[in-house]
XYZ file of C-alpha atoms in Angstrom:
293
model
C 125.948 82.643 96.016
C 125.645 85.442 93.805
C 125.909 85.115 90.292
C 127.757 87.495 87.869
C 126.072 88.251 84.477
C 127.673 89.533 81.674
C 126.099 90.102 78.271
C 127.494 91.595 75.067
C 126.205 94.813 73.596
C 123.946 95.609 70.986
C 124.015 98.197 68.422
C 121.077 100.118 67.250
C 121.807 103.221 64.765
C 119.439 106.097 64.837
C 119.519 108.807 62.650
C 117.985 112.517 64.123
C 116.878 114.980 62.558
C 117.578 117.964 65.537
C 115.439 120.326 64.147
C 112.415 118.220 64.090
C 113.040 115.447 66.788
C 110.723 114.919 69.288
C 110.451 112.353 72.765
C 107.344 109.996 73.265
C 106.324 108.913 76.667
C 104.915 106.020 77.076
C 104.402 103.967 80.143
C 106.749 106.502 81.814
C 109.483 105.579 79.846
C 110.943 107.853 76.744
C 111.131 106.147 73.333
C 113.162 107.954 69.962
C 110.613 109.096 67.467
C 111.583 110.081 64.429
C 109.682 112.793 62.160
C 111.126 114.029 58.851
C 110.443 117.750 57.726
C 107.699 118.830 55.219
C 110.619 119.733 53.070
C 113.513 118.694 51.937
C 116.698 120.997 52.312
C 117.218 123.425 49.641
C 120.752 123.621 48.113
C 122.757 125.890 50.452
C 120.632 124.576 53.269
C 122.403 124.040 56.648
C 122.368 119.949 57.192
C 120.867 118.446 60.031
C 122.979 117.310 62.900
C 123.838 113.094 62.630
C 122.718 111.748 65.523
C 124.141 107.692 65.779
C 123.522 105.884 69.264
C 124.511 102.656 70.149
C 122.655 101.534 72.824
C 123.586 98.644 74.528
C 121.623 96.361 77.254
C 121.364 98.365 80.694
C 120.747 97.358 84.197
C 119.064 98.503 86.709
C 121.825 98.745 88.988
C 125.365 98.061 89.078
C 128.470 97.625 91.230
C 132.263 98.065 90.784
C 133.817 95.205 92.053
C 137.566 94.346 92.489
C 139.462 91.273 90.309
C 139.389 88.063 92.728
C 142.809 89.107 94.217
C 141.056 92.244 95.019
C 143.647 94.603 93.607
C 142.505 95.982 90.870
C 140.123 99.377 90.728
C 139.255 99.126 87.340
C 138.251 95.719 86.561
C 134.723 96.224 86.301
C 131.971 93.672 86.711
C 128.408 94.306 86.731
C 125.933 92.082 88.398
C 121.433 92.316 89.100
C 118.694 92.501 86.786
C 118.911 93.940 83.316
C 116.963 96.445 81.761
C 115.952 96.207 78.549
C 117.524 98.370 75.532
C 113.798 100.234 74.773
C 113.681 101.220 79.009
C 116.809 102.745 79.096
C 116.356 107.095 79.456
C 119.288 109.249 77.978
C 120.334 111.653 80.026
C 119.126 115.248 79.098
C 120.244 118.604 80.392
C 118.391 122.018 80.973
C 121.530 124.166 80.528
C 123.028 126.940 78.164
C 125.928 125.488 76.438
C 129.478 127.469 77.356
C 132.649 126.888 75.825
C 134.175 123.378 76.984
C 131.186 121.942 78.291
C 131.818 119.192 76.308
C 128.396 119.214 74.248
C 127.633 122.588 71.809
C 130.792 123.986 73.453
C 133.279 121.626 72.556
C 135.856 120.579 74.922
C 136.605 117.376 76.955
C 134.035 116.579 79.890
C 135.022 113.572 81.706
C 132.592 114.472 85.131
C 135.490 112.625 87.456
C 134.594 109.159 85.997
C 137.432 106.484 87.101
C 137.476 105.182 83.065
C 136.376 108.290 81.306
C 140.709 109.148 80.215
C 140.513 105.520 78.824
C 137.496 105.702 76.633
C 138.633 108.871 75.663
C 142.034 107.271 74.339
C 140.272 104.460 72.709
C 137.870 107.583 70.937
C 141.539 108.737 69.874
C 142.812 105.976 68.767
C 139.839 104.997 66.745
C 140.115 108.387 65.347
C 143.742 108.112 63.745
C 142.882 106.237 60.548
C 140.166 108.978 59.834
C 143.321 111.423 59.387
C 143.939 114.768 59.990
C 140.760 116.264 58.163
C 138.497 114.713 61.287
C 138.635 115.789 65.069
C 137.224 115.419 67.951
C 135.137 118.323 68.810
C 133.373 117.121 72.047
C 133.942 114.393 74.530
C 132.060 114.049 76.941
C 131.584 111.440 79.620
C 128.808 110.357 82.467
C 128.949 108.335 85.735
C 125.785 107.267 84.873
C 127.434 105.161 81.805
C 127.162 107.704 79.064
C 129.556 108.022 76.188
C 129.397 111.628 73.924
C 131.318 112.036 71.128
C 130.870 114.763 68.431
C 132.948 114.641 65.383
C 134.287 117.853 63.167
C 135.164 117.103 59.568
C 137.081 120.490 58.894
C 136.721 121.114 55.496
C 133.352 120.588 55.338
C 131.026 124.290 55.716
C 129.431 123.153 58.700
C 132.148 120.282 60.384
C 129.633 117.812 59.150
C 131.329 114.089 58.640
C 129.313 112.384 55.904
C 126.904 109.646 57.420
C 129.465 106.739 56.624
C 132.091 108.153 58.346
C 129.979 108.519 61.457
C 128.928 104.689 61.374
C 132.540 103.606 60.540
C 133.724 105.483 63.503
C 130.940 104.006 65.733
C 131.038 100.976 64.586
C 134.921 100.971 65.444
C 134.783 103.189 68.704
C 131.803 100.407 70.070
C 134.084 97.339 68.738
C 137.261 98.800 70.834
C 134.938 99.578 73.610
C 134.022 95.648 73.978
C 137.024 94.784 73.895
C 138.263 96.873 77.079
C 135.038 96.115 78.331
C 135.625 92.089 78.165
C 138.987 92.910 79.965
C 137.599 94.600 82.567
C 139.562 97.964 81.743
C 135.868 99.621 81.754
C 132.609 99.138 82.146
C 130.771 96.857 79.808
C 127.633 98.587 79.672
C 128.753 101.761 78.008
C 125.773 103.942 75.873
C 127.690 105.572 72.902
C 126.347 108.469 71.109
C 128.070 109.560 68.395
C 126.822 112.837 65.993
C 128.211 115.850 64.810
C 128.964 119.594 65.911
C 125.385 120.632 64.003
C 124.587 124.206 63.141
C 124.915 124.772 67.059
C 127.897 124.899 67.620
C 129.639 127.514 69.763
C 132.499 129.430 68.073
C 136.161 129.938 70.272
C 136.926 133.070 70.158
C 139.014 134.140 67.952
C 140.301 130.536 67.209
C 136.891 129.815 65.276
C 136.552 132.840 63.325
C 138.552 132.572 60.375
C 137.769 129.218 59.473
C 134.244 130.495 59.308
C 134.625 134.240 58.249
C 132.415 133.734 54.820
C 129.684 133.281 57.102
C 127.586 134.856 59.013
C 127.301 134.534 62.707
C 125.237 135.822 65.417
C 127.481 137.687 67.594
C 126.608 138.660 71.516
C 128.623 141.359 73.089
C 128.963 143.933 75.924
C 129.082 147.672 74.551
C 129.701 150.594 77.026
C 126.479 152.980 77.317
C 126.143 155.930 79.151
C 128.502 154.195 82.143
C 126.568 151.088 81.994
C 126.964 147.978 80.206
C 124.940 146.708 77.581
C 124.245 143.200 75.891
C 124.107 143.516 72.592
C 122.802 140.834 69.679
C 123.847 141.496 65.832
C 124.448 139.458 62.473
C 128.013 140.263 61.249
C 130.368 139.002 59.050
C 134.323 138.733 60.414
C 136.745 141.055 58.443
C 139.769 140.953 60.361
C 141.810 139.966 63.759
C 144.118 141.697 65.135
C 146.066 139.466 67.407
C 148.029 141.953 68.868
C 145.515 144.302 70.739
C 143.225 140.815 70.969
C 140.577 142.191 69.255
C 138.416 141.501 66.029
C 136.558 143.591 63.382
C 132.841 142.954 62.121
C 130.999 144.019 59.671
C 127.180 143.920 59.001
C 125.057 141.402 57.316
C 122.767 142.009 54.572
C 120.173 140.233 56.438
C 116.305 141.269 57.558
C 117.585 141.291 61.223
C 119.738 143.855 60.510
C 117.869 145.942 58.104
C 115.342 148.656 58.971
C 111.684 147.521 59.313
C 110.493 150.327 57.481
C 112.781 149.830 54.695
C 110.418 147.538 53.223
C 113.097 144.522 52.285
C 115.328 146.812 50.313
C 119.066 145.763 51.920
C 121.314 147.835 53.761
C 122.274 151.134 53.129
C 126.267 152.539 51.693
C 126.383 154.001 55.351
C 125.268 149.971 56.865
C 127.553 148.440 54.606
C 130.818 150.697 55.510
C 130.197 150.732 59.165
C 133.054 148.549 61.438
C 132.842 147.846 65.228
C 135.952 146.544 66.564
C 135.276 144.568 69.759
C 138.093 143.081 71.756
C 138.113 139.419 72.893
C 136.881 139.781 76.285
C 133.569 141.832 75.380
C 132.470 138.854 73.104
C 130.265 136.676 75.129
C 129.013 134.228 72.583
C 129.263 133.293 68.372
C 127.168 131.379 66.504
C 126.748 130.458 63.232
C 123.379 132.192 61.516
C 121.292 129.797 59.870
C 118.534 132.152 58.030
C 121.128 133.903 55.638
């Protein structure tokens, strides 16, 4: 006879510093260490990205079974060993973020998991009481049990919720979670990671760019040289968009990338300063914010 084993989750809140975070092995097995810069931010620094995981008890294996009618698909049930919380690996992924991938990019990423449209309601749900100053900027799902969620407080600089919004909504998303969990709607094993956009953060063209044109972003385009195209990397500020040719206008930043090396520091010239370059939509292949202003 085989026995079904259930057990509740358990919360464990981590807070990451991106910049500085590192992984320790140990035993073949990847543990969360923390290290804290040299430094504290200066006013006008860009904050750190919040990092809050709730990590509940894995197992090593795990099997979708039907209610005892056998009729219903999503009545999970998960059955074997368990693995304890400090085994368990997050997932990690060697790729350039892109526009909707769910992570840097934004977007919903569900990856064709059977419960990934109803954790994504609960995350909506959950979301409501937070009003309309807080969205979801990523969702992002696994089949391997992984929950992503990345939170934009829009009028904050960066989209950065404050830390006690990001435990209030974790601690709220997890509760809801066990709850459809317990009723079999989804798993009950779930990981949760909740943090925010972070400095990262790839900008939609043009929908990003005028709630961030008093900063300055890196900009990577295609320019037309001599027949051939050309990839291009500059820091500009956003002046203007013109919706109806679907283009934008830039203008440079006063920033040592962009000055002349033998210029010795001194910022840009009258000539610098007054030069445009209007770039449609479709020659724009990637915005970020710039962090060394």
């Amino acid at each position: 006879m085989m026995m079904r084993i259930k057990f509740s989750s358990k919360i464990n809140f981590l807070l990451r510093n991106p910049l500085v975070s590192t992984r320790l092995c140990h035993h073949g097995h990847r543990f969360p260490t923390i290290l804290q810069p040299k430094q504290p931010l200066q006013n006008g620094g860009v904050p750190s990205r919040i990092h809050i995981s709730a990590l509940p008890l894995r197992y090593s294996s795990e099997q979708i079974t039907p209610d005892r009618n056998g009729n219903d698909p999503l009545h999970y049930e998960t059955i074997e060993d368990v693995e304890p919380i400090d085994l368990w690996e997050e997932e990690e992924e060697d790729v350039e973020p892109e526009i909707g991938d769910g992570g840097d990019g934004g977007g919903i990423v569900l990856q064709s998991c059977p419960w990934g449209e109803q954790a994504l309601s609960i995350a909506r749900d959950v979301l409501l009481p937070f009003g309309a100053d807080m969205e979801l900027y990523a969702f992002k799902t696994s089949p391997r049990g992984y929950i992503y969620v990345r939170l934009d407080k829009l009028p904050n600089e960066y989209g950065c919720p404050s830390m006690d919004e990001m435990e209030e909504f974790s601690r709220q998303y997890k509760k809801k979670l066990d709850e459809a969990g317990a009723l079999g709607k989804i798993p009950d094993d779930l990981a949760l990671e909740v943090s925010s956009p972070g400095a990262e953060r790839l900008l939609k063209v043009p929908d990003d760019l005028s709630r961030f044109k008093d900063m300055p972003m890196r900009v990577s385009y295609i320019e037309e040289l001599n027949s051939r195209n050309i990839e291009k990397n500059r820091i500009f500020f956003m002046e203007s968009i013109d919706a109806e040719s679907g283009s934008c206008v830039w203008k440079l930043a006063d920033v040592k990338e962009n000055r002349d090396p033998a210029a010795k520091g001194r910022p840009l010239s009258r000539k610098q300063k007054d030069w445009r370059l209007r770039l449609p939509y479709a020659t724009v292949k990637r915005v970020t914010l710039y962090l060394d202003y």
